[in-house]
Short mmCIF file of C-alpha atoms and ligand atoms in Angstrom, two decimals:
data_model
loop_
_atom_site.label_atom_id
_atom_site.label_comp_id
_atom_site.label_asym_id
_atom_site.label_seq_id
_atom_site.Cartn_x
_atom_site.Cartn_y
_atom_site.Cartn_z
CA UNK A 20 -3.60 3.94 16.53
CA UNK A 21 -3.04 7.87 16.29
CA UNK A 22 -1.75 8.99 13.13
CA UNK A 23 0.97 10.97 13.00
CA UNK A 24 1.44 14.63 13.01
CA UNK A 25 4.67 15.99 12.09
CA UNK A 26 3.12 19.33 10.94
CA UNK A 27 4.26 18.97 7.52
CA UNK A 28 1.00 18.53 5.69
CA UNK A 29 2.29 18.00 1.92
CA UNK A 30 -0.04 19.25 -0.78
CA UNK A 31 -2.97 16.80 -1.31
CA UNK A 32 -1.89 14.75 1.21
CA UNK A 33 -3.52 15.06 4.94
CA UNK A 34 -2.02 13.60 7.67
CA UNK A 35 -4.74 12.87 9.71
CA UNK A 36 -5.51 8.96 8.79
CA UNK A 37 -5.92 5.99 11.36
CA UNK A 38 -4.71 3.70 8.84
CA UNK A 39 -2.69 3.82 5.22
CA UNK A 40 -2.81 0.96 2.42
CA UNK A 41 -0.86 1.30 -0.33
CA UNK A 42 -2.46 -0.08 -3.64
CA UNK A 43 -1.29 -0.83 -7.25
CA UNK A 44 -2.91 -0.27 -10.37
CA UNK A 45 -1.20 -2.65 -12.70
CA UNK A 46 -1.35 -4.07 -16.48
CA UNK A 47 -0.10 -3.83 -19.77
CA UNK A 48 -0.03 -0.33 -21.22
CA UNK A 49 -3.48 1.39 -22.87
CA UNK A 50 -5.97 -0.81 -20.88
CA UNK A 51 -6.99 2.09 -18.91
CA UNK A 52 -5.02 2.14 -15.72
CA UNK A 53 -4.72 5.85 -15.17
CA UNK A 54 -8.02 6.42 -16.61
CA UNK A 55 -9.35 4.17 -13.71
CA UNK A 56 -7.54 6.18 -11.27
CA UNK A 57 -8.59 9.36 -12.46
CA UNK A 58 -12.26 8.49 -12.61
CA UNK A 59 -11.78 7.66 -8.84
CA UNK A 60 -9.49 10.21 -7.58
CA UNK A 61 -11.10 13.01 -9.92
CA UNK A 62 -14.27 11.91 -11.01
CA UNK A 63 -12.64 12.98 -14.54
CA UNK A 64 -12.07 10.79 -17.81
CA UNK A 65 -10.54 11.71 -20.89
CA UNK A 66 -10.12 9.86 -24.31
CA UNK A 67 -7.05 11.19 -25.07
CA UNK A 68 -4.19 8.80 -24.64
CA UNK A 69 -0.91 9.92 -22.40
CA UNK A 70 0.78 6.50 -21.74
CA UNK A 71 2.33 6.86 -18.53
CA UNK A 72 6.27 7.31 -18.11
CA UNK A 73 7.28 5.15 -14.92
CA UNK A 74 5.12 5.79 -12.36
CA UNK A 75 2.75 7.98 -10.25
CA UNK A 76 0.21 8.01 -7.48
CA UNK A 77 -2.96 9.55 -6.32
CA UNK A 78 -4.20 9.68 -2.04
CA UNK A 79 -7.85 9.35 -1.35
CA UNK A 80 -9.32 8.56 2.13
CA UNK A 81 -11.65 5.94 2.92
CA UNK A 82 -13.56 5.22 5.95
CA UNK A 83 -14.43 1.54 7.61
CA UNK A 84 -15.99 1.48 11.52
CA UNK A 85 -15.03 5.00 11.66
CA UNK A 86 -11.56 4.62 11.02
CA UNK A 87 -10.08 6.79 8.18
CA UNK A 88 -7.78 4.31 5.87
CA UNK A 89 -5.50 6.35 3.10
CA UNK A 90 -5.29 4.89 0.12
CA UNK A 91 -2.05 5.54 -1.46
CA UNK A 92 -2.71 4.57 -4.99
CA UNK A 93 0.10 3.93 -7.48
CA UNK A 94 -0.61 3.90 -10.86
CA UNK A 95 2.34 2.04 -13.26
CA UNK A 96 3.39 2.46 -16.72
CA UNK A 97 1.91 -0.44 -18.30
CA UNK A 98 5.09 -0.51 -21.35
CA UNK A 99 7.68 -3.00 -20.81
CA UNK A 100 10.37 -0.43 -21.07
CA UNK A 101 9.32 0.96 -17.60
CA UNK A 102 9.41 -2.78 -15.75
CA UNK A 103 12.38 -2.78 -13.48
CA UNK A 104 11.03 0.61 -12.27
CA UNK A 105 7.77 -0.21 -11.62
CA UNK A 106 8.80 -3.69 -9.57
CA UNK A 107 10.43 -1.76 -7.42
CA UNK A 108 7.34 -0.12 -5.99
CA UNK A 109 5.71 -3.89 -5.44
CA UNK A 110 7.27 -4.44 -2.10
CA UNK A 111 5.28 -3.40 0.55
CA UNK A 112 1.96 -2.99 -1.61
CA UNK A 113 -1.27 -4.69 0.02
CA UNK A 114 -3.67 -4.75 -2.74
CA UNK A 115 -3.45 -4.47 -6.33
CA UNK A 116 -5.78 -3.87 -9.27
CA UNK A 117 -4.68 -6.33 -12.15
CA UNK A 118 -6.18 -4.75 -14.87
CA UNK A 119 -7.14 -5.74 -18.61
CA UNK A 120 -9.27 -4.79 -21.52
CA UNK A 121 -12.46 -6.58 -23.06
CA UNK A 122 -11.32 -5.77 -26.54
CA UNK A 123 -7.66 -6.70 -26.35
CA UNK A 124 -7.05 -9.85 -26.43
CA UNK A 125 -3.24 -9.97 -25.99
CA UNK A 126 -3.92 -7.68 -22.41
CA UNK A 127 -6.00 -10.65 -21.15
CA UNK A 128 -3.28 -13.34 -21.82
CA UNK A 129 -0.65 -10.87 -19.93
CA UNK A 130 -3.00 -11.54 -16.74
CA UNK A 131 -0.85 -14.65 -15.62
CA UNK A 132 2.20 -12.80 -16.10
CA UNK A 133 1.45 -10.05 -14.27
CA UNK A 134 0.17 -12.25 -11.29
CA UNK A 135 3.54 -13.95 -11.51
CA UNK A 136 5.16 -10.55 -11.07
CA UNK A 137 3.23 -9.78 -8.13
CA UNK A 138 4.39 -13.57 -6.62
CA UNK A 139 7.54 -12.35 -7.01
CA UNK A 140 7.82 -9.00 -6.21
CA UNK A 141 5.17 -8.59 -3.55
CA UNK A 142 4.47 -9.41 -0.03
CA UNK A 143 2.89 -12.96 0.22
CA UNK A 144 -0.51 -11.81 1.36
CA UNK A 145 -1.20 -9.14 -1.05
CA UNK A 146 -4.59 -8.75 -1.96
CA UNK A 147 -5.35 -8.85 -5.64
CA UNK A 148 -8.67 -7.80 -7.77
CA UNK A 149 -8.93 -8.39 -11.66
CA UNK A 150 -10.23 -5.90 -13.42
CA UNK A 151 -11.60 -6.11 -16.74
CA UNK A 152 -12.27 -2.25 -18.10
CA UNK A 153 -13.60 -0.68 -21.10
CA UNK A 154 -17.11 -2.79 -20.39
CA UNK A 155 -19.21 0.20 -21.73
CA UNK A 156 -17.40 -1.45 -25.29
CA UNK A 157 -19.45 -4.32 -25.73
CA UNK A 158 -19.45 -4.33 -29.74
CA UNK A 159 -15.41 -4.52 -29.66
CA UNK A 160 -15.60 -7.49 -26.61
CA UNK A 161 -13.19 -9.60 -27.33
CA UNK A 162 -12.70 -11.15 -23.78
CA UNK A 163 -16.57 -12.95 -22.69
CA UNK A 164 -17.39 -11.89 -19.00
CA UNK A 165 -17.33 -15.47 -17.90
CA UNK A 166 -13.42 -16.47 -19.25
CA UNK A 167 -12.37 -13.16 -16.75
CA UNK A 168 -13.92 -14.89 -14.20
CA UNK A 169 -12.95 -17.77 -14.73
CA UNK A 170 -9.20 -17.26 -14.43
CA UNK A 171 -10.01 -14.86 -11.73
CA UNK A 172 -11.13 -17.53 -10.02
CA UNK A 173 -8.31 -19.97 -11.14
CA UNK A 174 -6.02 -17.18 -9.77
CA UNK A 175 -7.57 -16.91 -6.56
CA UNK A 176 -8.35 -13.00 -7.32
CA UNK A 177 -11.93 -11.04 -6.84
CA UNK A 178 -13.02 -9.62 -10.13
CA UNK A 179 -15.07 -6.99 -11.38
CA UNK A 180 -15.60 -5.95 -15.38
CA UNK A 181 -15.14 -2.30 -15.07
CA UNK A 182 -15.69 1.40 -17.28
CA UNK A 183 -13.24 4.44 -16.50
CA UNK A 184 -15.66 6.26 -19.38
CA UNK A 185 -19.02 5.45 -18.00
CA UNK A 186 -18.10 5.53 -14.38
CA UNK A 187 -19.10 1.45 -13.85
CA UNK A 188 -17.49 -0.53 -10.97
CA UNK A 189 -15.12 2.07 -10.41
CA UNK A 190 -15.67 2.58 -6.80
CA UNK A 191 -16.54 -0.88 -5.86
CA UNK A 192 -13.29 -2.41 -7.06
CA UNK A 193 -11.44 -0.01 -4.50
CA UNK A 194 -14.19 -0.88 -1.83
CA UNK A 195 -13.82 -4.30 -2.16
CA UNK A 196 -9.95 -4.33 -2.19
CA UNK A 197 -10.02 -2.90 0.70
CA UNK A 198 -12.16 -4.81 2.74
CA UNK A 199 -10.43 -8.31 1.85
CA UNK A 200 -7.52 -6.43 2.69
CA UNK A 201 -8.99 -5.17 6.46
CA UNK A 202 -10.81 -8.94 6.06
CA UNK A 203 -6.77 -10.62 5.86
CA UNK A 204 -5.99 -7.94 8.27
CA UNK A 205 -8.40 -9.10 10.70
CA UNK A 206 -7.64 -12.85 10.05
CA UNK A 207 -3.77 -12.73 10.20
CA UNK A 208 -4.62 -10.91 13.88
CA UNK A 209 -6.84 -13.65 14.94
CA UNK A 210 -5.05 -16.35 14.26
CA UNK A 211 -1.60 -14.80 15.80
CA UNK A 212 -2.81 -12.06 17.92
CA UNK A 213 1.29 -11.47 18.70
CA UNK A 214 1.75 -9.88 15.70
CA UNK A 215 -0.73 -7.10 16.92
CA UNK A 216 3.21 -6.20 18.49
CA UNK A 217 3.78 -4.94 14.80
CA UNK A 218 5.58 -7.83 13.01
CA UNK A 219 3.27 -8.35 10.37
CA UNK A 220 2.46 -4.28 9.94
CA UNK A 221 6.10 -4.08 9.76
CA UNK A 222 6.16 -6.00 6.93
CA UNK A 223 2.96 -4.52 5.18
CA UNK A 224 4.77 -1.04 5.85
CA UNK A 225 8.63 -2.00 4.56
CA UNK A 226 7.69 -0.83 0.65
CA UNK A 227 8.85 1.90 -1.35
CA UNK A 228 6.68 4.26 -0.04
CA UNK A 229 6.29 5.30 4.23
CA UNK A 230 3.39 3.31 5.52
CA UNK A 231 1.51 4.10 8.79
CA UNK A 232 2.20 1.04 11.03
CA UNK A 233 -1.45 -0.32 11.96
CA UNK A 234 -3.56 -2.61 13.65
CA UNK A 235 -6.13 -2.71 11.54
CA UNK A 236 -9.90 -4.51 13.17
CA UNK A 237 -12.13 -2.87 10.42
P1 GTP B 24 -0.15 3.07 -19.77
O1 GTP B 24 0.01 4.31 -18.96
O2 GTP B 24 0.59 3.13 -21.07
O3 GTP B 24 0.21 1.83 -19.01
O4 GTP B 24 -1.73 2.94 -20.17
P2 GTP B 24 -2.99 2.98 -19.19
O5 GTP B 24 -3.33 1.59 -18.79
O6 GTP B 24 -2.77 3.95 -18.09
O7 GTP B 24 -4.16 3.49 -20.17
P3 GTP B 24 -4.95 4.89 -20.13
O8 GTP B 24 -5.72 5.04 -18.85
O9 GTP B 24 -4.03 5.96 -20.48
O10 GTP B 24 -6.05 4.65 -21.27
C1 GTP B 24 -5.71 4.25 -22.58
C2 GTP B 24 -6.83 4.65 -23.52
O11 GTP B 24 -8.02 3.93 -23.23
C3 GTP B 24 -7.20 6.13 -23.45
O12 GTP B 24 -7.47 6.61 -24.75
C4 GTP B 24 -8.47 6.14 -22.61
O13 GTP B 24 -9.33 7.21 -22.91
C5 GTP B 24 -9.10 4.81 -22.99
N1 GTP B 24 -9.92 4.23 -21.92
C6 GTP B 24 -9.55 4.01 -20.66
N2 GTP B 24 -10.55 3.46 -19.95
C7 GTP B 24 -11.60 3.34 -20.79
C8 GTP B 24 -12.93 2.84 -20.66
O14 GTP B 24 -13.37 2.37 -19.60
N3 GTP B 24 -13.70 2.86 -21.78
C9 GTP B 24 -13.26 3.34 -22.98
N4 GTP B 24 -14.11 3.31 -24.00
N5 GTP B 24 -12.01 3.83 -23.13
C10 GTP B 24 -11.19 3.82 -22.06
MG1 MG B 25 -1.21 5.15 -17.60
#
């Protein structure tokens, strides 16, 4: 499909995409979410700690069979406080990054929660990957590689340990999000090909933010 072109290019923001996926970066607060975006958006990291207020997001294209996808990123405020807000932007999402930290404990145990949260708040098929960051602190491990997989796999989810500091995994958790996504894509397509009409894009696309309606075959 063509993107659209209204003529309106918004800063940072090109208009020129086949397809757009919008992604969340969620997770209780300090376990590294915006770090993680900014090390793939920006190629940046800093060790300073700015917990973020609500919400915010980051584009960045990515290319599968010579289709552009857009990655609309959305990166939440991990703090309780911010909740209802950041719920609201779950509707519509097709992948999330459920993040927590190898040296906090009490982040790992949130994992369920959070999952729960995306039952209830997101579209059925969502794609999810665990993340476990902070990897490059092995001394201060609290959380063993093999209990993150483990309840990755009891959840259903990919998962990948991760470092927003030493640049580890960084790119291949967004490169494998979104092939399972263009993988369920695909699938869903197969096995109905009538909702290549738009029913089931409709439903990807209905979130808080506009969505490019798509066919997606990558
Ligand atoms: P909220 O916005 O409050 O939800 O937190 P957040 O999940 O966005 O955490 P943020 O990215 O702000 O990072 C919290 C702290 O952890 C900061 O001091 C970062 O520098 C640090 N940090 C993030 N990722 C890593 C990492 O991979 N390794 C190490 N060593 N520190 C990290
Ligand atoms: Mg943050």
């Amino acid at each position: 499909m063509a993107a659209t072109q209204d003529g309106k290019q918004k800063e940072n923001s090109d208009q020129n995409f086949d397809y757009m996926f919008k992604l969340l970066i969620i997770g209780n607060s300090s376990v590294g979410k915006t770090s993680f975006l900014f090390r793939y958006a920006d190629d940046s990291f800093t060790s300073a700690f700015v917990s973020t207020v609500g919400i915010d997001f980051r584009v960045k294209t990515v290319y599968r069979n010579d289709k552009s996808i857009k990655l609309q990123i959305w990166d939440t405020a991990g703090q309780e406080r911010y909740r209802t807000i950041t719920t609201a932007y779950y509707r519509g999402a097709m992948g999330f990054i459920l993040m927590y930290d190898i040296t906090n404990e009490e982040s790992f145990a949130a994992v369920q929660d959070w999952s729960t949260q995306i039952k209830t708040y997101s579209w059925d098929n969502a794609q999810v990957i665990l993340v476990g960051n902070k990897c490059d602190m092995e001394e201060e491990r609290v959380v063993s590689v093999d209990s993150g997989r483990l309840l990755a796999e009891q959840l259903g989810f990919e998962f990948f340990e991760t470092s927003a500091k030493d640049n580890i995994n960084i790119k291949q958790t967004f490169e494998s999000l979104v092939d399972v996504i263009c993988d369920k894509m695909a699938d869903s397509l197969e096995s109905n090909p009538a909702e290549s009409t738009g029913t089931p894009t409709a439903k990807l696309g209905d979130g808080a933010a506009p969505l490019q309606q798509s066919e997606c075959s990558c």
